[in-house]
Coordinates of C-alpha atoms and ligand atoms in Angstrom, one line a residue:
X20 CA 157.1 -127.7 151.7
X21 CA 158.9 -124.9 150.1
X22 CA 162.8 -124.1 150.9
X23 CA 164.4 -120.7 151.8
X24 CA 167.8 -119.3 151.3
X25 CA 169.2 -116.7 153.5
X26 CA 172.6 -114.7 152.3
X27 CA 173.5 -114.0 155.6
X28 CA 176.9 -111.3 156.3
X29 CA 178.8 -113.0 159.1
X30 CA 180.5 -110.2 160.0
X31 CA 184.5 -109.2 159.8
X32 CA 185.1 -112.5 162.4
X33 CA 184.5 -110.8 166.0
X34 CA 181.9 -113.1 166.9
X35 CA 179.8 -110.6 168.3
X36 CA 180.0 -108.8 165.3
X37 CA 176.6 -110.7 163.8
X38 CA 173.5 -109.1 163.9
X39 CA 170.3 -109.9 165.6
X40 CA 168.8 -111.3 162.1
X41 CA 171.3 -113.2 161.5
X42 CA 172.1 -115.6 164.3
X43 CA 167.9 -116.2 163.6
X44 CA 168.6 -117.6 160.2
X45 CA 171.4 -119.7 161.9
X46 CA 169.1 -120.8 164.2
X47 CA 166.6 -122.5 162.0
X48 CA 168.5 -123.3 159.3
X49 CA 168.7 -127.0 157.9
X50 CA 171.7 -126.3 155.8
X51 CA 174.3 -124.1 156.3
X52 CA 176.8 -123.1 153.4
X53 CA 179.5 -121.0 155.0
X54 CA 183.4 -120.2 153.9
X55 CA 186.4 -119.6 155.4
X56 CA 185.9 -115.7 156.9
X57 CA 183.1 -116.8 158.0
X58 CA 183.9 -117.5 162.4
X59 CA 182.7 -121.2 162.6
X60 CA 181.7 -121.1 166.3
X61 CA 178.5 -119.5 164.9
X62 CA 177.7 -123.1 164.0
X63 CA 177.7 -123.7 167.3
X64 CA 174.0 -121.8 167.4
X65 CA 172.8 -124.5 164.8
X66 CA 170.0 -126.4 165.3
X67 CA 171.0 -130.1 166.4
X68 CA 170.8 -131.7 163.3
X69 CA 171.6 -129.3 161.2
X70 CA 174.3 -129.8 158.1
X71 CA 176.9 -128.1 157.1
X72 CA 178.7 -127.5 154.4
X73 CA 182.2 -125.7 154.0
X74 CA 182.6 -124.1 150.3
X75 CA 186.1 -122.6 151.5
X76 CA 190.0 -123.9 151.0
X77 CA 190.3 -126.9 151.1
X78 CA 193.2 -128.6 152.2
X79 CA 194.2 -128.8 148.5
X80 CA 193.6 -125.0 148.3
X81 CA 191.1 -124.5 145.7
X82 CA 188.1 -123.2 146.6
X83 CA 184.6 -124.7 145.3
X84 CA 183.7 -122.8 142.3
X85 CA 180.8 -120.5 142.5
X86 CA 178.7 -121.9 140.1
X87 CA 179.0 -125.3 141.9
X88 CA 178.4 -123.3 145.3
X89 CA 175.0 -121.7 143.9
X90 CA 173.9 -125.4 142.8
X91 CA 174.5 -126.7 146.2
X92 CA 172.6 -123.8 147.9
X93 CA 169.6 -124.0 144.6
X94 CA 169.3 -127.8 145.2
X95 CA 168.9 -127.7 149.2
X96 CA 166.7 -125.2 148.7
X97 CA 165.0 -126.9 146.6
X98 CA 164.5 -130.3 148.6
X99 CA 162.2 -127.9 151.3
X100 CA 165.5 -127.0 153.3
X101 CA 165.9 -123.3 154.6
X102 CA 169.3 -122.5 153.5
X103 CA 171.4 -120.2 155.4
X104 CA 174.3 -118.9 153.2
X105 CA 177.1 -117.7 155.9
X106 CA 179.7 -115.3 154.1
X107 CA 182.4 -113.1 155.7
X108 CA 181.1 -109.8 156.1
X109 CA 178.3 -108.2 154.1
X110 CA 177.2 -110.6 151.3
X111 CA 177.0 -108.0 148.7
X112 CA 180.9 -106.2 149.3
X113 CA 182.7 -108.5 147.1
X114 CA 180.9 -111.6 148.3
X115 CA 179.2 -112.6 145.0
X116 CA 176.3 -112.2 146.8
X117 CA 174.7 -110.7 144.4
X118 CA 175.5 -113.5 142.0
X119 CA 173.7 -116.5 144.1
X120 CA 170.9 -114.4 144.5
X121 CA 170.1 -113.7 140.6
X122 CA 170.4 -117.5 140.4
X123 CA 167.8 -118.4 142.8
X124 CA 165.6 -115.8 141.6
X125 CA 166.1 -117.3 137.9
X126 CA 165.2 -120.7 139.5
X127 CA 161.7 -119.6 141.3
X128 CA 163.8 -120.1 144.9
X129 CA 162.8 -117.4 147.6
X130 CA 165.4 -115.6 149.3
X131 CA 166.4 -113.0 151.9
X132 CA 169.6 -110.8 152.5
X133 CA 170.9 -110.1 155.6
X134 CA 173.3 -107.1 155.7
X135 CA 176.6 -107.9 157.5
X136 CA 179.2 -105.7 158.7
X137 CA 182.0 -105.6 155.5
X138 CA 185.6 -105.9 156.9
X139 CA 185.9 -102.6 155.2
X140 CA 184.6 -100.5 157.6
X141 CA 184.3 -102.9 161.0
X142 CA 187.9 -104.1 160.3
X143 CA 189.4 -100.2 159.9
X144 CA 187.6 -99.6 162.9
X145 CA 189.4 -102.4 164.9
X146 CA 192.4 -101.5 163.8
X147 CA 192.1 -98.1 165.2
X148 CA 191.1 -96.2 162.1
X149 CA 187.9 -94.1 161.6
X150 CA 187.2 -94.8 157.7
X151 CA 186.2 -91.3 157.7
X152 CA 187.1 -87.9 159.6
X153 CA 186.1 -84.7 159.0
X154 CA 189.7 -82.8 159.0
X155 CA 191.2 -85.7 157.0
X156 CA 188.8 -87.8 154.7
X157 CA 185.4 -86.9 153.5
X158 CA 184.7 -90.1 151.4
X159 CA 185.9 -93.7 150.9
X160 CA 186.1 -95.8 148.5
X161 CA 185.8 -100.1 148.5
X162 CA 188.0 -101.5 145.7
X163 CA 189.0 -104.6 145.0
X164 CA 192.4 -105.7 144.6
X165 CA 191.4 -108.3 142.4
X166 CA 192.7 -107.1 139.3
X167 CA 192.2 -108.5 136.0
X168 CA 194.5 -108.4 133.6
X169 CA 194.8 -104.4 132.8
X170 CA 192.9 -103.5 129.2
X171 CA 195.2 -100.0 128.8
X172 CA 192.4 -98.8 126.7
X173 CA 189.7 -99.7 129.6
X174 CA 190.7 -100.2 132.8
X175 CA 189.5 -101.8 135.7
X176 CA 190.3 -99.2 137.8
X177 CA 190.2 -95.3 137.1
X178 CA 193.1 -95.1 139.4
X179 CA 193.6 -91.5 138.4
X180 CA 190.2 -91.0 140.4
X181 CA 191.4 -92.7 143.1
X182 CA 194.7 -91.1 143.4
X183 CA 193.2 -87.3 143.6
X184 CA 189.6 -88.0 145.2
X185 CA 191.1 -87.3 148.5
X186 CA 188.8 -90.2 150.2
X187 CA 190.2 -93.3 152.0
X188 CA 190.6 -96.2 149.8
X189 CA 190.6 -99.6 151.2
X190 CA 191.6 -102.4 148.8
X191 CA 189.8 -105.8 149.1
X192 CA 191.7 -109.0 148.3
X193 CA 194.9 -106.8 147.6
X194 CA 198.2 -108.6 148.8
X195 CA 199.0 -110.3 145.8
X196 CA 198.3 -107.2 143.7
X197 CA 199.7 -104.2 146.3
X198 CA 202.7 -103.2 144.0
X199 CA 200.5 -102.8 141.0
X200 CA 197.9 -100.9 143.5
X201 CA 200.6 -98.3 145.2
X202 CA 202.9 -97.8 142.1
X203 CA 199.2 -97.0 140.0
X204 CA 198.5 -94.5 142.6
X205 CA 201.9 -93.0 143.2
X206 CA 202.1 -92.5 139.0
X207 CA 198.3 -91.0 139.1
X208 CA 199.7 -88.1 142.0
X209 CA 198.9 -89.5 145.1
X210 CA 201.5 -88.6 147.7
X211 CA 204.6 -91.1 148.3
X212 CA 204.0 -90.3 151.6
X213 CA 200.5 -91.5 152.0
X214 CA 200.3 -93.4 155.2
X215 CA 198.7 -97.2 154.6
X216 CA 198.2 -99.9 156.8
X217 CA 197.8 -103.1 156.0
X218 CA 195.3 -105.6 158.5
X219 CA 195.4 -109.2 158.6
X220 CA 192.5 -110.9 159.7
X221 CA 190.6 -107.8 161.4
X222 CA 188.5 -108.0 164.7
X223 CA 189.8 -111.9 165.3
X224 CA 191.9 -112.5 168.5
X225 CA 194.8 -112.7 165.7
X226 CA 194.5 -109.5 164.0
X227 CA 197.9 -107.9 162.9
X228 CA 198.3 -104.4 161.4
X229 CA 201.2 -102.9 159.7
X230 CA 201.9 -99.8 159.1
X231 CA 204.0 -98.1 155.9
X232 CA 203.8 -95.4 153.2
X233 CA 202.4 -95.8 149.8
X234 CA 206.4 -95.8 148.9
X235 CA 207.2 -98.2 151.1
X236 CA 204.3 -100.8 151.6
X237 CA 205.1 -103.2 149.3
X238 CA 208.5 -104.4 150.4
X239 CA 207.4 -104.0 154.2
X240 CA 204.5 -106.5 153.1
X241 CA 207.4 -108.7 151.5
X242 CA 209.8 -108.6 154.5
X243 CA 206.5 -108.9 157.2
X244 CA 205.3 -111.9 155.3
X245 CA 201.6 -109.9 155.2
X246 CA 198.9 -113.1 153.5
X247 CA 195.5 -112.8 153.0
X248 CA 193.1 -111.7 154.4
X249 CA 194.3 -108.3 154.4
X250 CA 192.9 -104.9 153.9
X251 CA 194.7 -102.2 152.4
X252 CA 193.9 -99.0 153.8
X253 CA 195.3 -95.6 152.1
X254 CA 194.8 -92.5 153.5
X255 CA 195.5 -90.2 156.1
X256 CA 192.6 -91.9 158.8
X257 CA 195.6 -94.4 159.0
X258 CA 197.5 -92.0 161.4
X259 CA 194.8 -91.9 164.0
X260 CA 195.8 -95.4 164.9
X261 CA 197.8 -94.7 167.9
X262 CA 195.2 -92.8 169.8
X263 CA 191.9 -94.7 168.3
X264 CA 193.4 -97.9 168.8
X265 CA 191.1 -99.8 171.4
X266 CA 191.3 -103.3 170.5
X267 CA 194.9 -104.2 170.5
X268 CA 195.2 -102.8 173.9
X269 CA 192.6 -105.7 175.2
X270 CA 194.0 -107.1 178.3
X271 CA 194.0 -110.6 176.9
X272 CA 194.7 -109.8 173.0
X273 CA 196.2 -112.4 171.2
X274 CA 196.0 -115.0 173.7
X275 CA 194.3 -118.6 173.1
X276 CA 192.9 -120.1 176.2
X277 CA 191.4 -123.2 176.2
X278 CA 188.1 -123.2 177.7
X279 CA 187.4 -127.7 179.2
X280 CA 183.8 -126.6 180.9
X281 CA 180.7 -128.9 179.7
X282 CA 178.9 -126.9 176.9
X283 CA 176.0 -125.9 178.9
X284 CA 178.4 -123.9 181.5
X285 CA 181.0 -122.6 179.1
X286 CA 179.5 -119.6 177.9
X287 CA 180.0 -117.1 180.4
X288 CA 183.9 -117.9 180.3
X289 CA 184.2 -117.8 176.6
X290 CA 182.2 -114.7 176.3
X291 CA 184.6 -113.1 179.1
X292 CA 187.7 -114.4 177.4
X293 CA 186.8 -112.7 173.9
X294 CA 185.1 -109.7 175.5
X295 CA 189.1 -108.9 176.4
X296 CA 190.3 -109.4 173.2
X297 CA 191.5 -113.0 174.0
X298 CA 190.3 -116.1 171.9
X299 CA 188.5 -118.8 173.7
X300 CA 189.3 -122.2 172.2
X301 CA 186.1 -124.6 173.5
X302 CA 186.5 -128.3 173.9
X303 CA 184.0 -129.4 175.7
X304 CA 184.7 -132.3 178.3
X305 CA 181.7 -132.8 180.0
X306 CA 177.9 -132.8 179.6
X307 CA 175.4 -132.6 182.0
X308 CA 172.8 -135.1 181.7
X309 CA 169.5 -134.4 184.3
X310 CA 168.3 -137.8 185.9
X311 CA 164.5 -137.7 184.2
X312 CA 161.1 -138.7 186.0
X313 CA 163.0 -137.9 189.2
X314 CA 160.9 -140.1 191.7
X315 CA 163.0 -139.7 194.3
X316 CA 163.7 -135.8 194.1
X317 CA 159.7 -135.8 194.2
X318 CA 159.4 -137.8 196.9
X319 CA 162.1 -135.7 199.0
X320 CA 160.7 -132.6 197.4
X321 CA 157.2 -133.9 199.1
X322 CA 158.6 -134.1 202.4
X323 CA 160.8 -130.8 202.7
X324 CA 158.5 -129.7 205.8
X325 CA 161.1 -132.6 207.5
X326 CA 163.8 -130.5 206.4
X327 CA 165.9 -127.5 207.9
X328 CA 168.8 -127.1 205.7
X329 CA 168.7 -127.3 201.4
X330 CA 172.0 -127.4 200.1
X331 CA 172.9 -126.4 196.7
X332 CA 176.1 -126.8 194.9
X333 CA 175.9 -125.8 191.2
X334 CA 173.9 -124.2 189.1
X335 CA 172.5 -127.0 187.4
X336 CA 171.8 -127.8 190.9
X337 CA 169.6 -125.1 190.7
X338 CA 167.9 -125.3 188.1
X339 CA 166.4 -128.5 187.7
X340 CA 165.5 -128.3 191.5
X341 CA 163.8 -125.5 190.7
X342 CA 161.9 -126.8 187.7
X343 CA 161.2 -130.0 189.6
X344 CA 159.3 -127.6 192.2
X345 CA 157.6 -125.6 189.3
X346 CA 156.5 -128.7 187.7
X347 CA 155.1 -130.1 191.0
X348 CA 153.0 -127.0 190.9
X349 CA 154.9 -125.8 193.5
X350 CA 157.0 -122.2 194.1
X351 CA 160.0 -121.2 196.4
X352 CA 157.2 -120.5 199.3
X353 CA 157.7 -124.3 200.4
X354 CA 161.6 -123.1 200.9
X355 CA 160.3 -120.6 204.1
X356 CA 161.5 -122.6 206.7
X357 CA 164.4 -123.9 205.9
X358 CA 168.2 -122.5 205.2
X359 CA 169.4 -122.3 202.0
X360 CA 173.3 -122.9 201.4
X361 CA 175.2 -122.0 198.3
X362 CA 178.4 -123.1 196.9
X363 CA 179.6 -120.6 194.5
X364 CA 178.8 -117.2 193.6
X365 CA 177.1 -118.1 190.4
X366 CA 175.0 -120.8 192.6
X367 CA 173.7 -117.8 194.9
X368 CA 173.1 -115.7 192.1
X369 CA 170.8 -119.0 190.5
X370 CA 169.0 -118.7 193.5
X371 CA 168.6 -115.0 193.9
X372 CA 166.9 -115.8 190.5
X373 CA 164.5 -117.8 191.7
X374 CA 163.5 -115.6 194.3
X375 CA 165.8 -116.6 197.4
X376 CA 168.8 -115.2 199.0
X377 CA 171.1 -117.9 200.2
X378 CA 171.9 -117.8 204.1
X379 CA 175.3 -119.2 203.8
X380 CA 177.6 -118.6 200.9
X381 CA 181.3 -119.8 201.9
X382 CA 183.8 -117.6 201.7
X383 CA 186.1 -120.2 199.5
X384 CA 183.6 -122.1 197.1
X385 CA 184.1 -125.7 198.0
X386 CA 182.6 -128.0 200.3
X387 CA 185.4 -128.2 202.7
X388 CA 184.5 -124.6 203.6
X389 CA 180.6 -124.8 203.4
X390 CA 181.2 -127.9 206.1
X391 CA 183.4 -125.4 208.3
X392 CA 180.8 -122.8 208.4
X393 CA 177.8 -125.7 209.4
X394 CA 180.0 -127.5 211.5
X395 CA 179.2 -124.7 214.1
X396 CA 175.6 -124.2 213.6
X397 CA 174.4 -128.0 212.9
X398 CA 172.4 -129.6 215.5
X399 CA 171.8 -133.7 216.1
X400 CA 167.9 -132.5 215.3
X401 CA 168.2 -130.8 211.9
X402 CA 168.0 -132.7 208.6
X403 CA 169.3 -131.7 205.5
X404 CA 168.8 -132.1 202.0
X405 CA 171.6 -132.1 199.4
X406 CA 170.3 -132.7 195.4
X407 CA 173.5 -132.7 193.8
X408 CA 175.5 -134.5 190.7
X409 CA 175.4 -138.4 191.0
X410 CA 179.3 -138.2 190.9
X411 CA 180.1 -135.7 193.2
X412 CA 182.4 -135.9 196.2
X413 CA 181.5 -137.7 199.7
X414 CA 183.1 -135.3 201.9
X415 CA 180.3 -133.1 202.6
X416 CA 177.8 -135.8 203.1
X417 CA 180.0 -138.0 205.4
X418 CA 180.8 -135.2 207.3
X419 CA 177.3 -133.6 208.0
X420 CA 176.6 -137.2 208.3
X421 CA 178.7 -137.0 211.8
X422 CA 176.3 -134.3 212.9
X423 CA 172.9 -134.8 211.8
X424 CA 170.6 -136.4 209.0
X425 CA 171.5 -136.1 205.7
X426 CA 169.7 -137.1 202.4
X427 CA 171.3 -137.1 198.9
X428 CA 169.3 -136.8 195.7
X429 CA 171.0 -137.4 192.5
X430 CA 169.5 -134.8 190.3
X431 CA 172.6 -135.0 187.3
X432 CA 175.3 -136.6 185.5
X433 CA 178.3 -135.1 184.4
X434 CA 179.0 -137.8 181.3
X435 CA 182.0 -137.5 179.2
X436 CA 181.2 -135.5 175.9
X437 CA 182.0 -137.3 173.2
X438 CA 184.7 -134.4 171.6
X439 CA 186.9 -135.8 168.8
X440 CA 190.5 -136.7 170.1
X441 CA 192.2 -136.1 167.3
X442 CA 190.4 -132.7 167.2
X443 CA 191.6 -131.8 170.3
X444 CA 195.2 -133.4 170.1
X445 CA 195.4 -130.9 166.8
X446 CA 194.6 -127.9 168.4
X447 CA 196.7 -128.4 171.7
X448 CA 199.8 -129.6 168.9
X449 CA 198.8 -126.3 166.9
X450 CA 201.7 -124.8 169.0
X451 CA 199.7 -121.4 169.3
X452 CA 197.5 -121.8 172.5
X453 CA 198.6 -119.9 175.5
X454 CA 196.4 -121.3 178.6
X455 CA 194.1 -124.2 179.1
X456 CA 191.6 -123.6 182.1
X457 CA 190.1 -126.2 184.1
X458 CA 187.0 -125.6 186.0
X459 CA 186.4 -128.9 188.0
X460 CA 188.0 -131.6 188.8
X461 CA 185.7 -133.6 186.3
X462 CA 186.9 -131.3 183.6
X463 CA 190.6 -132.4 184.3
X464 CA 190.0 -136.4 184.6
X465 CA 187.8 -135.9 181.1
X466 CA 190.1 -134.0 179.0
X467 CA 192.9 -136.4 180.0
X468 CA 190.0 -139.5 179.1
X469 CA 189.7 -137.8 176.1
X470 CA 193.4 -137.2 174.9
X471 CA 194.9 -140.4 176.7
X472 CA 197.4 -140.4 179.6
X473 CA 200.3 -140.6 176.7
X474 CA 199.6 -137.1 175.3
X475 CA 199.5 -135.6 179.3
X476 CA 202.9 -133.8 178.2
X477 CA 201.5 -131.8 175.7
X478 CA 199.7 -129.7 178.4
X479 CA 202.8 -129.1 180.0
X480 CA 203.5 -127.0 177.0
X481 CA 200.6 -124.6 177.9
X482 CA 199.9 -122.7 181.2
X483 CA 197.4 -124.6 182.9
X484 CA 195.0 -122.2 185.4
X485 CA 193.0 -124.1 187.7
X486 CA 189.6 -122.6 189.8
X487 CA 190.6 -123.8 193.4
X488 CA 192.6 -126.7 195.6
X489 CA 190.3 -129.7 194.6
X490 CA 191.3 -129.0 191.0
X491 CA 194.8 -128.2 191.3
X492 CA 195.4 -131.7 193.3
X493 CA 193.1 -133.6 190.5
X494 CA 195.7 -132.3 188.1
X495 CA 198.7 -132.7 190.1
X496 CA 197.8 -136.2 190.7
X497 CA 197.7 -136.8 187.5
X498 CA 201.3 -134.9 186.6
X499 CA 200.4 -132.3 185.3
X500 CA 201.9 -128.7 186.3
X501 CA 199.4 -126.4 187.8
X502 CA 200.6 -122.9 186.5
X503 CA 198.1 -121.0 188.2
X504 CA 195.3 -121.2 190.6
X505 CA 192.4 -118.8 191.1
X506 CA 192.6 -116.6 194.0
X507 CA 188.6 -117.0 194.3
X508 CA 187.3 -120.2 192.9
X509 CA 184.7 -118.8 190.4
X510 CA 184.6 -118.2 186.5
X511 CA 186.0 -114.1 187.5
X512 CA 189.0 -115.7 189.4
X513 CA 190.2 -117.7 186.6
X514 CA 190.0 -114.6 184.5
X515 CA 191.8 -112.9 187.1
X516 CA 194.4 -114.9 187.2
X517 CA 195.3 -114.9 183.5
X518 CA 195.1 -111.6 183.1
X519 CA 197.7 -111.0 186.2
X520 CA 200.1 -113.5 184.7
X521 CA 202.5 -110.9 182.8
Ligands
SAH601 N1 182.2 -109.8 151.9 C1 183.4 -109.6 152.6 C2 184.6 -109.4 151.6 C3 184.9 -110.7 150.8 S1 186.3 -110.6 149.8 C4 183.3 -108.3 153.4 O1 182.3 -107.6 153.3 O2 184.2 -108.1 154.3 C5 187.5 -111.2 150.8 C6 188.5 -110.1 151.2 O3 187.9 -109.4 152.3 C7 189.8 -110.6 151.8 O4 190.7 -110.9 150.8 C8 190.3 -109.5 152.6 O5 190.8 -108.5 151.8 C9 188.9 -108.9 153.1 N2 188.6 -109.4 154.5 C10 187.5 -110.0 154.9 N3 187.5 -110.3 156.2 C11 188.7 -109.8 156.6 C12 189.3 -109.8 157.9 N4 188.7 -110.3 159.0 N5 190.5 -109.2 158.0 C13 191.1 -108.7 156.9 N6 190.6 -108.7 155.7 C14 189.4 -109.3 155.6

């Protein structure tokens, strides 16, 4: 078996900023090697047993060196593993890409590049500035700010170039060096008066830019506390900030929420969250675990001509009823005769996908309205059929019960998911998220398994947003403060109601 190593650009930090390519090499990849610009949720798209390995800061603050990284990467490699080497932006813009690839060449290793998007250019654009324009910059220029110790005979840098080319310049790995980089430019004739802006960690939920003049920037750095990783940018593109801006003026910019759905079901949420600039913080509380060689779902499944009434309640519901029917060699054809009801949106829409329109979709997405609407229309000669989650409620089955037949199948577990406490307890103690959002009842009894009743408190700290009554009481119950509940119990309501809180 012969190993691989992908270089793979991560992108600025956006974490849709990847491309196509390069979430494939995360996919299969048996090692990853990635730093700190690189966005670790994209580890999250890692096969299950896949190791990782972070060559950033440490704790102590030194990062691995590079020859010790490139024997780390040579030796997987080199045990059969495909490598994927995850680096912040474009491997080759002062990445030292180009370094751990002449290494593995040297040592008979195969490898691939995968272009990223540099910080250079994707973080000047999310900061509102176009790198180039044609009325004020024709060309740009990628330095870094890295400077070696200046050989007055040789320099580095031909910073007389720089100061008269007229292009953008944006300096790479800068801050420590920016009054060497603006009084080098100012001596060489570049205008005083030069607008700059300096961006800290560009396209992330956290991004900060700065504004200043080549006079001025380094004691506005000084007094803003501006830290790596920064770009410099120089030039007159800076000024087309206020009207090009776009992603600072993100509804949800800046704020941390705290997504508690199980894994499977999180990903519509988080992707809303960042979508409007916010930063979704994922701790997963539960998992859902499908009750295998479903004999009894079968046998029900066999008997549906009994049936007048299917009632689903989740999407998961959905699904693996669904699959149960295509894996009996069955389609939705056996569904003709009976009423299908939804609870939830994103349930109907499940459906729609399998080819059914629901015939009753409550207005307010909980039992206790589905049970209002059949209450009416139930008859003591109907039956109906409810696969649902082994812990669910009773409500709706006692009370149909009152009426007419009712069968429940357990088709799923919600389980707790074995997140790390102390994980957890760091991030809500990090004193920087805004909201925590709680999707189900489930989601609120978990997360307060997983932190333990004594830390309860701490979530008083943040703005809890719940998706509807059953939630809310859960958490009240359990004392803590319900800041906000969704109008409309779905995913979209919860959004709604954070991005209404002003
Ligand atoms: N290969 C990377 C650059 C690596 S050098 C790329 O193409 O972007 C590291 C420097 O890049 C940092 O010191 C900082 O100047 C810059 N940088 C990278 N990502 C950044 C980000 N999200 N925000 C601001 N600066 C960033």
């Amino acid at each position: 078996m012969k190993g691989k190593v992908y270089l793979v650009g991560a992108g600025p930090g956006d974490y849709k900023l990847l491309t196509l390519k390069g979430l494939e090499c995360i996919k299969k990849a048996d090692v990853i090697v990635y730093d700190r610009l690189a966005n670790k949720n994209y580890l999250k798209e890692a096969k299950e047993n896949c190791e990782f390995i972070y060559v950033g800061k440490a704790s102590s603050n030194h990062t691995l060196p590079q020859e010790d990284i490139n024997r780390v990467i040579a030796d997987k490699a080199k045990e059969g593993k495909i490598v994927t080497r995850l680096k912040g932006g474009d491997p080759y813009v002062f990445g030292r890409g180009g370094e751990e690839g002449e290494l593995l060449k040297e040592e008979g290793i195969e490898f691939e590049v995968v272009p990223g998007i540099t910080s250079a250019i994707g973080g000047l654009c999310y900061a509102g500035i176009p790198i180039t324009h044609r009325d004020y910059a024709s060309s740009f220029h990628v330095i870094t700010g890295h400077l070696r110790d200046d050989d007055k005979e040789n320099p580095e840098i031909n910073w007389n170039a720089l100061a008269n080319m007229n292009g953008t310049l944006v300096f790479l790995m800068g801050v420590a060096n920016l009054q060497k980089i603006s009084s080098n430019l100012i001596k060489e004739g570049k205008s005083k008066d030069t607008p700059v802006a300096l961006i800290s960690w560009a396209t992330r939920s956290n991004q900060r830019v700065i504004t200043s003049t080549l006079e001025n920037v380094y004691e506005t750095a000084v007094r803003e506390n501006v830290k790596p990783p920064t770009l410099i940018a120089v030039g007159d593109v800076v000024e087309l900030r206020d009207k090009l801006n776009f992603f600072e003026s993100k509804p949800l910019f800046g704020k941390n929420v705290i997504v508690t759905r199980s894994r499977t079901q999180s990903s519509s949420l988080v992707s809303k969250i960042s979508d409007l600039g916010g930063n979704p913080i994922e701790v997963p509380t539960i998992k859902i675990e499908k009750i295998e060689n479903n004999i009894a779902l079968e046998n029900e499944i066999k008997n549906i001509k009994d049936y007048t009434y299917l009632i689903l309640t989740s999407k998961n519901a959905v699904d693996i009823f669904f699959d149960k029917l295509d894996e009996m060699d069955l389609d939705s054809r056996v569904l003709a005769n009976l009423k299908v009801c939804a609870i939830g949106s994103a349930t109907a829409k499940e459906i729609k996908n399998r080819g059914i329109k629901a015939d009753i979709i409550p207005e307010k997405f909980v039992a206790e309205y589905l049970f209002e609407e059949l209450k009416d229309i139930l008859k003591d000669s109907d039956k109906v059929l409810i696969p649902r989650a082994k812990n669910a409620r009773d409500f709706l089955v006692n009370k149909i019960n009152e009426i007419c037949a009712v069968k429940e199948v357990h088709i799923y577990e919600t389980v707790l998911d074995d997140s790390k406490k102390d994980e957890v307890l760091d991030i809500l103690n990090s004193g920087e998220v805004d909201y925590i959002t709680f999707a189900s009842s489930s989601t609120v009894t978990n997360f307060v398994d997983i932190i333990g009743k004594e830390n309860i408190d701490k979530l008083n700290e943040l703005k809890v947003i719940s998706i509807g009554p059953i939630t809310t009481q859960t958490a009240k119950s359990l004392n803590i403060n319900v800041y906000n509940e969704a109008e409309v119990s779905t995913i979209d309501g919860i959004i709604n109601s954070i991005m209404n809180d002003k």
